[in-house]
PDB file of C-alpha atoms in Angstrom:
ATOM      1  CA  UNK Z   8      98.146 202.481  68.168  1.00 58.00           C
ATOM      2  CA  UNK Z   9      95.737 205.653  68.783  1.00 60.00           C
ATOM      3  CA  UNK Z  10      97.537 208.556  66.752  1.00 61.00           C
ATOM      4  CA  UNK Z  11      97.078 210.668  69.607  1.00 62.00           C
ATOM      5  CA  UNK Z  12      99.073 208.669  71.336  1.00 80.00           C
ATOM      6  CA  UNK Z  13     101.771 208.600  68.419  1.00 88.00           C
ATOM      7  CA  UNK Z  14     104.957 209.742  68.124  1.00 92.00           C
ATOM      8  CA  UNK Z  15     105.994 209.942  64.543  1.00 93.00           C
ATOM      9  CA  UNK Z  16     109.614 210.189  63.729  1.00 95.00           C
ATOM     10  CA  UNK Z  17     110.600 210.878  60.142  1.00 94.00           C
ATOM     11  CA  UNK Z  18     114.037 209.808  58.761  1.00 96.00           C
ATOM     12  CA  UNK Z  19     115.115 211.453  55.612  1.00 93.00           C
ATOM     13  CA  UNK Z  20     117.211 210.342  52.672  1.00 93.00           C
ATOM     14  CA  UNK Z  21     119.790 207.411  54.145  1.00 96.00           C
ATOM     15  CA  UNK Z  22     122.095 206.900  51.240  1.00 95.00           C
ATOM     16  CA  UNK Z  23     124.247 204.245  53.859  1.00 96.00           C
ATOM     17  CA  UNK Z  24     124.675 206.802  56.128  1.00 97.00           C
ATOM     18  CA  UNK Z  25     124.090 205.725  59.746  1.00 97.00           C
ATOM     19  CA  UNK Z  26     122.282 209.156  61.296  1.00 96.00           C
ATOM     20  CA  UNK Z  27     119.022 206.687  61.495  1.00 96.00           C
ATOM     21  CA  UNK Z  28     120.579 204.289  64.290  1.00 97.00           C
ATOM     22  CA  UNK Z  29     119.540 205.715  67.582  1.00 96.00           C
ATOM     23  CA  UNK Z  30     115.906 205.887  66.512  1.00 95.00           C
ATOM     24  CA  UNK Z  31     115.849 202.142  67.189  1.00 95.00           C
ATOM     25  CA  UNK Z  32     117.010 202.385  70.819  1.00 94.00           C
ATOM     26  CA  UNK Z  33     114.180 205.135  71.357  1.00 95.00           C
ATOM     27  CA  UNK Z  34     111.439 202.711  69.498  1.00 96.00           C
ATOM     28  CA  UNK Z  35     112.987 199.958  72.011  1.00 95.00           C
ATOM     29  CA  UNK Z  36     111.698 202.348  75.136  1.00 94.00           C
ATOM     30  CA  UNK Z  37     108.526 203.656  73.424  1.00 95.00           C
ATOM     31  CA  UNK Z  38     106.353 201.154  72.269  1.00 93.00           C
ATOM     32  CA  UNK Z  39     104.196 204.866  71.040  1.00 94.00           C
ATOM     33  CA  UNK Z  40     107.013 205.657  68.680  1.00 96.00           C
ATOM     34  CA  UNK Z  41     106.542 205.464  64.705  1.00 96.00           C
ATOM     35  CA  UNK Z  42     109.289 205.843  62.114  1.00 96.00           C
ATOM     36  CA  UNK Z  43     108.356 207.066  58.720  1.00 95.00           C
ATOM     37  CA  UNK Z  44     111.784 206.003  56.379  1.00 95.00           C
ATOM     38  CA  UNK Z  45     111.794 208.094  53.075  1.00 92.00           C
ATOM     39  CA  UNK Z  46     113.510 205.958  51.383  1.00 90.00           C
ATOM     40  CA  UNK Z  47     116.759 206.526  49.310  1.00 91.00           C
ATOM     41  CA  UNK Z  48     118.572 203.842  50.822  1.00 95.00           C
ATOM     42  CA  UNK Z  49     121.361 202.958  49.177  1.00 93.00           C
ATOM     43  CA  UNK Z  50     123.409 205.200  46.837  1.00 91.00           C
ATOM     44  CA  UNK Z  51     126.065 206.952  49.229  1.00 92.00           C
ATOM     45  CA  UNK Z  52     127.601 210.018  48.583  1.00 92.00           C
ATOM     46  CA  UNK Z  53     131.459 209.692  47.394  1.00 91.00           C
ATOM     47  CA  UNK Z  54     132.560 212.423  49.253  1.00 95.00           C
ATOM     48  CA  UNK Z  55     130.715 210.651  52.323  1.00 95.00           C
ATOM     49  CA  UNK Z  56     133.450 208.301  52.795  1.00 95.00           C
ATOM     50  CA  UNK Z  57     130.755 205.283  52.612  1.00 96.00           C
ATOM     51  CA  UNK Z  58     131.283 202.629  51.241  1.00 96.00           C
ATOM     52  CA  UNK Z  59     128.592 201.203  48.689  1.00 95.00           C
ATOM     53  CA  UNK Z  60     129.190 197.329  50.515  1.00 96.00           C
ATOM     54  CA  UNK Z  61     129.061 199.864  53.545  1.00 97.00           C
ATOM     55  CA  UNK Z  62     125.680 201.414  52.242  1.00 96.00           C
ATOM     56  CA  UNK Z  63     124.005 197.274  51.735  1.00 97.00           C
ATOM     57  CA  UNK Z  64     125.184 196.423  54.661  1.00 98.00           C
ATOM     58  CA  UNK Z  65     123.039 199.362  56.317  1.00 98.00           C
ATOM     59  CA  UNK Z  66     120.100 198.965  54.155  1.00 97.00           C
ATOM     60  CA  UNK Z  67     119.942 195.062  55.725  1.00 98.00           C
ATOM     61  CA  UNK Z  68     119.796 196.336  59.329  1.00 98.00           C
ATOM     62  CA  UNK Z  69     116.806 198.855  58.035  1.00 98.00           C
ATOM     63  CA  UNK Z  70     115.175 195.636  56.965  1.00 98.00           C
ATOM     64  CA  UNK Z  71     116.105 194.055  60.075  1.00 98.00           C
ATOM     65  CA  UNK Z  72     114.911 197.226  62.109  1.00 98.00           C
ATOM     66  CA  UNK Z  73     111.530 196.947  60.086  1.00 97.00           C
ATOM     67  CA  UNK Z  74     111.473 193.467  60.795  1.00 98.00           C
ATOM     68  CA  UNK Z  75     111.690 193.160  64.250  1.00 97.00           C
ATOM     69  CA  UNK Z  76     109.142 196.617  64.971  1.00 97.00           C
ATOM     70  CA  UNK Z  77     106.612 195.895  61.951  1.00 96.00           C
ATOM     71  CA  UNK Z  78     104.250 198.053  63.535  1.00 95.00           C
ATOM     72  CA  UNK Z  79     106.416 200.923  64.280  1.00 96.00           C
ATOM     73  CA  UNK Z  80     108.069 201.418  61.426  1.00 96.00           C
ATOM     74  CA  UNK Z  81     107.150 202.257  57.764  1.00 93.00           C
ATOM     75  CA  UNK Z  82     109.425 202.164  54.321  1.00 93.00           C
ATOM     76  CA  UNK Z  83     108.932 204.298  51.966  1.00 88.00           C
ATOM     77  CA  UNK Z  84     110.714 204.216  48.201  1.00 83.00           C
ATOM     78  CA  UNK Z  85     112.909 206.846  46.641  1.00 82.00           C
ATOM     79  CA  UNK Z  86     113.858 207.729  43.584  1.00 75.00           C
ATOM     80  CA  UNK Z  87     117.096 205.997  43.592  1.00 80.00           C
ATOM     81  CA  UNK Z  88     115.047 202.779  45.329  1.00 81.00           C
ATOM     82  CA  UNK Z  89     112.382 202.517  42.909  1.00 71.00           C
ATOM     83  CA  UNK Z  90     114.491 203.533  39.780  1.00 64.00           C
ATOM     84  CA  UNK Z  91     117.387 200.777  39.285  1.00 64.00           C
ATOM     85  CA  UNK Z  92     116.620 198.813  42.102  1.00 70.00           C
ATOM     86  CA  UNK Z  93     113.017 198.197  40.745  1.00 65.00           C
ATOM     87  CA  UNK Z  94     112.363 198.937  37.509  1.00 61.00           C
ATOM     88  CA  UNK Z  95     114.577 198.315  35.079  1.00 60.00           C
ATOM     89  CA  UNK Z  96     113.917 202.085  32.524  1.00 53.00           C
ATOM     90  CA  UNK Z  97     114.603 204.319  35.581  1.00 57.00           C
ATOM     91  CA  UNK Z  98     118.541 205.074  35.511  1.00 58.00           C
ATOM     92  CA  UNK Z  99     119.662 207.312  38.511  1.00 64.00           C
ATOM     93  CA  UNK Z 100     122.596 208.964  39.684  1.00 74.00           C
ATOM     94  CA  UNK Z 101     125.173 206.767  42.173  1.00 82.00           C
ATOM     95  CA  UNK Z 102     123.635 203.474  40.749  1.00 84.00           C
ATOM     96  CA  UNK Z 103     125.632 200.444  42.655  1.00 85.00           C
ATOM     97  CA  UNK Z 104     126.131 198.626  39.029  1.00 86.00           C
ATOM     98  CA  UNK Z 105     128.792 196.391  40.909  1.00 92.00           C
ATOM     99  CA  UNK Z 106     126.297 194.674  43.290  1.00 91.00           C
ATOM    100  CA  UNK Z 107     122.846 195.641  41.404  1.00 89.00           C
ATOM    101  CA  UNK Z 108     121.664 191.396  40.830  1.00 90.00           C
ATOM    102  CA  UNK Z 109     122.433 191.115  44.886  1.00 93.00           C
ATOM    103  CA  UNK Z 110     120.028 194.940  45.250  1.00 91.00           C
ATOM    104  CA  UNK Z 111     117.546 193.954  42.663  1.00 88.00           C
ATOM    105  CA  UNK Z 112     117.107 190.567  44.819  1.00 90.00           C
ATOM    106  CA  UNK Z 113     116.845 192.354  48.147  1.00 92.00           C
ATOM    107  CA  UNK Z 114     113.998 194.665  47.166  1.00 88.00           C
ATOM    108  CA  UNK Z 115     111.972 192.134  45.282  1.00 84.00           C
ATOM    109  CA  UNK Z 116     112.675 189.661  48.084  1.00 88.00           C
ATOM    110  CA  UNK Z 117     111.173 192.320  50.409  1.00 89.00           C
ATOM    111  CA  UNK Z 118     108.682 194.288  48.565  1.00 84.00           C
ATOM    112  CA  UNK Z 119     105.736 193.823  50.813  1.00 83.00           C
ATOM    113  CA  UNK Z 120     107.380 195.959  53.865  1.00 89.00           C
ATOM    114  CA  UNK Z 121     107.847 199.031  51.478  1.00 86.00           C
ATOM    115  CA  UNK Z 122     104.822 201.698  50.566  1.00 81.00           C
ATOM    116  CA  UNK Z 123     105.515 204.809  48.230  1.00 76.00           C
ATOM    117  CA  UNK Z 124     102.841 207.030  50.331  1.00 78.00           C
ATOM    118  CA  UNK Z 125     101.491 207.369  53.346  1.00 82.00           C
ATOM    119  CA  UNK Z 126      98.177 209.454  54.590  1.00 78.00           C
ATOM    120  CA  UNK Z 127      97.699 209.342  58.143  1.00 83.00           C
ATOM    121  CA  UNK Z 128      95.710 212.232  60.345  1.00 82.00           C
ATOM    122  CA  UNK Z 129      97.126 213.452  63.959  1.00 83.00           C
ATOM    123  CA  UNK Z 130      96.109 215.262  66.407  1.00 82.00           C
ATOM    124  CA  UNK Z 131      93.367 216.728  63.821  1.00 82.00           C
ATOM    125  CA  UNK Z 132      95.713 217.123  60.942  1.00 81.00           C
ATOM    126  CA  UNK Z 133      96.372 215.421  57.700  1.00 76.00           C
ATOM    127  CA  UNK Z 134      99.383 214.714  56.576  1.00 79.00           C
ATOM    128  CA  UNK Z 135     100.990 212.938  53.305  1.00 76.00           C
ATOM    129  CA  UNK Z 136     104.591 211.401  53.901  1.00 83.00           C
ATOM    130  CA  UNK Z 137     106.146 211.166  50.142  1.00 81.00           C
ATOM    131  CA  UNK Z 138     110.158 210.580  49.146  1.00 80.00           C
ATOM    132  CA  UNK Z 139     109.492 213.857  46.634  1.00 72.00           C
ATOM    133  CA  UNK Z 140     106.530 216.365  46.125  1.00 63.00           C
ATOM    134  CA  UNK Z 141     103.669 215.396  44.276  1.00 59.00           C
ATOM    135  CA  UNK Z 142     102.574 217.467  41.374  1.00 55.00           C
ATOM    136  CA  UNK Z 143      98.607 217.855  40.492  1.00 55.00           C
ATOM    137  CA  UNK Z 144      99.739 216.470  36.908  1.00 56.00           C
ATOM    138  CA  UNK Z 145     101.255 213.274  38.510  1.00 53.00           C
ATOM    139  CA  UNK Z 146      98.532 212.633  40.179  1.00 54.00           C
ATOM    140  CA  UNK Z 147      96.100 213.359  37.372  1.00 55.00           C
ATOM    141  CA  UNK Z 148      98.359 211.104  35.355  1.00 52.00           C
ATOM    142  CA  UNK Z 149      98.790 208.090  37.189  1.00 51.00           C
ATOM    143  CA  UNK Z 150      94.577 208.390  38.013  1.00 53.00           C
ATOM    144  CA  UNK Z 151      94.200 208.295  34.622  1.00 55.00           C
ATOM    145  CA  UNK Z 152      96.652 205.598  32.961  1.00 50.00           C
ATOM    146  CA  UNK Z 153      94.841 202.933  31.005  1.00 41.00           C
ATOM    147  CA  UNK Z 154      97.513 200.654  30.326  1.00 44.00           C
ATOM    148  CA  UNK Z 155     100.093 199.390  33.078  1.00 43.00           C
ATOM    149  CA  UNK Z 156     102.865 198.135  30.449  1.00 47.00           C
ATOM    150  CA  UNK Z 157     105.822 200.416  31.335  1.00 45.00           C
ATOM    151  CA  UNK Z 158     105.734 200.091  35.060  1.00 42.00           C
ATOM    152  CA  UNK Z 159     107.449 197.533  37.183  1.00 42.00           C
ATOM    153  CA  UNK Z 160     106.353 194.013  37.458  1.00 41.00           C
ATOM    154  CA  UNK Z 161     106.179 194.522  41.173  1.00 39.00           C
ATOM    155  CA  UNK Z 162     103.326 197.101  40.383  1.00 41.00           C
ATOM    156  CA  UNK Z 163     101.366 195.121  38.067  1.00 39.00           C
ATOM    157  CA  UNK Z 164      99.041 193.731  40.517  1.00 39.00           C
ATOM    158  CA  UNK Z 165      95.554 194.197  40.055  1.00 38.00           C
ATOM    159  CA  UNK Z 166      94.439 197.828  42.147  1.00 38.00           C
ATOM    160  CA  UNK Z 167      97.563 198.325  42.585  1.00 47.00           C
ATOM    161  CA  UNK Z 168      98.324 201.832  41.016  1.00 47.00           C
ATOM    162  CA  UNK Z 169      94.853 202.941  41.491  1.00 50.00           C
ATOM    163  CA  UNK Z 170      94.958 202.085  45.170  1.00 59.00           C
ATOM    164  CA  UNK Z 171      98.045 205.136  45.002  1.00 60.00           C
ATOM    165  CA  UNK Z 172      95.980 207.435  42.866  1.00 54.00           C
ATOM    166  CA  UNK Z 173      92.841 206.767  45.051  1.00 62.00           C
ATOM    167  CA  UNK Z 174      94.942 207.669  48.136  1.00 63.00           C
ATOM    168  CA  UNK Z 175      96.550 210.734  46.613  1.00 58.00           C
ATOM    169  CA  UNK Z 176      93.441 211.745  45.525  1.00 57.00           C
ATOM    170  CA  UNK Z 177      91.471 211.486  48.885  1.00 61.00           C
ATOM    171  CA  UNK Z 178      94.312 213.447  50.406  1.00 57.00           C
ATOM    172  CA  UNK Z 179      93.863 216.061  48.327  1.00 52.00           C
ATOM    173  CA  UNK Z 180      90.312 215.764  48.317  1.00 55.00           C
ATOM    174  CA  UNK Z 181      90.590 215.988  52.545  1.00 57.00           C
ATOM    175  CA  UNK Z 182      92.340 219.222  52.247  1.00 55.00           C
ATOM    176  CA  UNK Z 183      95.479 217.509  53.409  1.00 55.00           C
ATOM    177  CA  UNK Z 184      97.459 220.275  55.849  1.00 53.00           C
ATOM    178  CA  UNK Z 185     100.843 219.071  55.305  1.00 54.00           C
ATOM    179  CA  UNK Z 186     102.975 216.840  52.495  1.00 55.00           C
ATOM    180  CA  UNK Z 187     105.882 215.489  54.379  1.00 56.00           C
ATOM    181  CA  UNK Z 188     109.399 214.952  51.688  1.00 53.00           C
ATOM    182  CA  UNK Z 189     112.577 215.146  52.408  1.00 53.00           C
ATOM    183  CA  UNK Z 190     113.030 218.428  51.234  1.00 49.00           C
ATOM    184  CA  UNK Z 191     110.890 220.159  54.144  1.00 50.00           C
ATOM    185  CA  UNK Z 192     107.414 220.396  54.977  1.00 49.00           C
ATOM    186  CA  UNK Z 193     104.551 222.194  52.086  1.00 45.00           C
ATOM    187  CA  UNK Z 194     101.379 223.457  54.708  1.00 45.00           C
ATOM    188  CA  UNK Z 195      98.413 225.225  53.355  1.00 42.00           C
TER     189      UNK Z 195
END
């Protein structure tokens, strides 16, 4: 699809809430239309009134959704994805203990449709889509790491982390006009 032509929607942090649901109805009428996930997936809020069966049960029709419009829709991991979901030294908050094997499963299972960046340029500006801000030191850290042995398995691939330093650092490089997180929108 032409990015002139695209329509990017972004969807911030889910934690099994359900605000993300009449995106796919608009995707089903607008074959232009691409949704940028965050990530944070799972996780509710107590106070929500969700459910954390509630909350899986969500995160499968994401997959679904991702599924059925592989072309129109990108995942992106969060902190509380990537930390007990993925990697086993990462503890955060609201972790679903109960059903974590089942979570664990689901992730690994489908790893491939998830990304933890994305750089894209439209309509003559660059943008970086991120769960969180990215500090200068991060990405001077993970450009430099030598040895591999505390991250995931799922990340141990060959290129792998360089491939996300590489793209960090051309976005930076690029003079990127806008990093996309779900706490608002950083512009130069």
């Amino acid at each position: 699809m032409n990015s002139k032509e695209r329509k990017i929607i972004i969807v911030p942090d889910v934690h099994g809430r359900t605000f993300w649901k009449p995106v796919v109805e608009y995707v089903k009428g607008h074959s232009n239309a691409f949704v940028v996930f965050l990530g944070d997936y799972l996780d509710p809020y107590p106070w929500e009134g969700i459910t954390k069966e509630d909350a899986i049960a969500n995160f499968e029709e994401i997959l679904g959704f991702k599924d059925k419009f592989p072309d129109n829709v990108l995942l992106l991991l969060g902190n509380h994805d990537f930390g007990p979901y993925i990697s086993d030294d990462m503890p955060a908050c609201r972790t679903d203990y109960k059903h974590l094997d089942d979570i664990k499963a689901m992730f690994h299972e489908n790893m491939s449709k998830f990304s933890l960046i994305w750089y894209t340029e439209q309509d003559g500006q660059k943008f970086l889509f991120s769960h969180s801000c990215l500090l200068k030191k991060w990405i001077e850290y993970v450009n430099t790491r030598q040895k591999y042995d505390k991250l995931p398995k799922i990340f141990k691939k060959p290129a792998n982390i360089p491939d996300i330093a590489d793209t960090l650092n051309k976005a930076l490089s690029d003079n990127i006009d806008s990093i996309i997180a779900p706490l608002g929108t950083v512009s130069r």
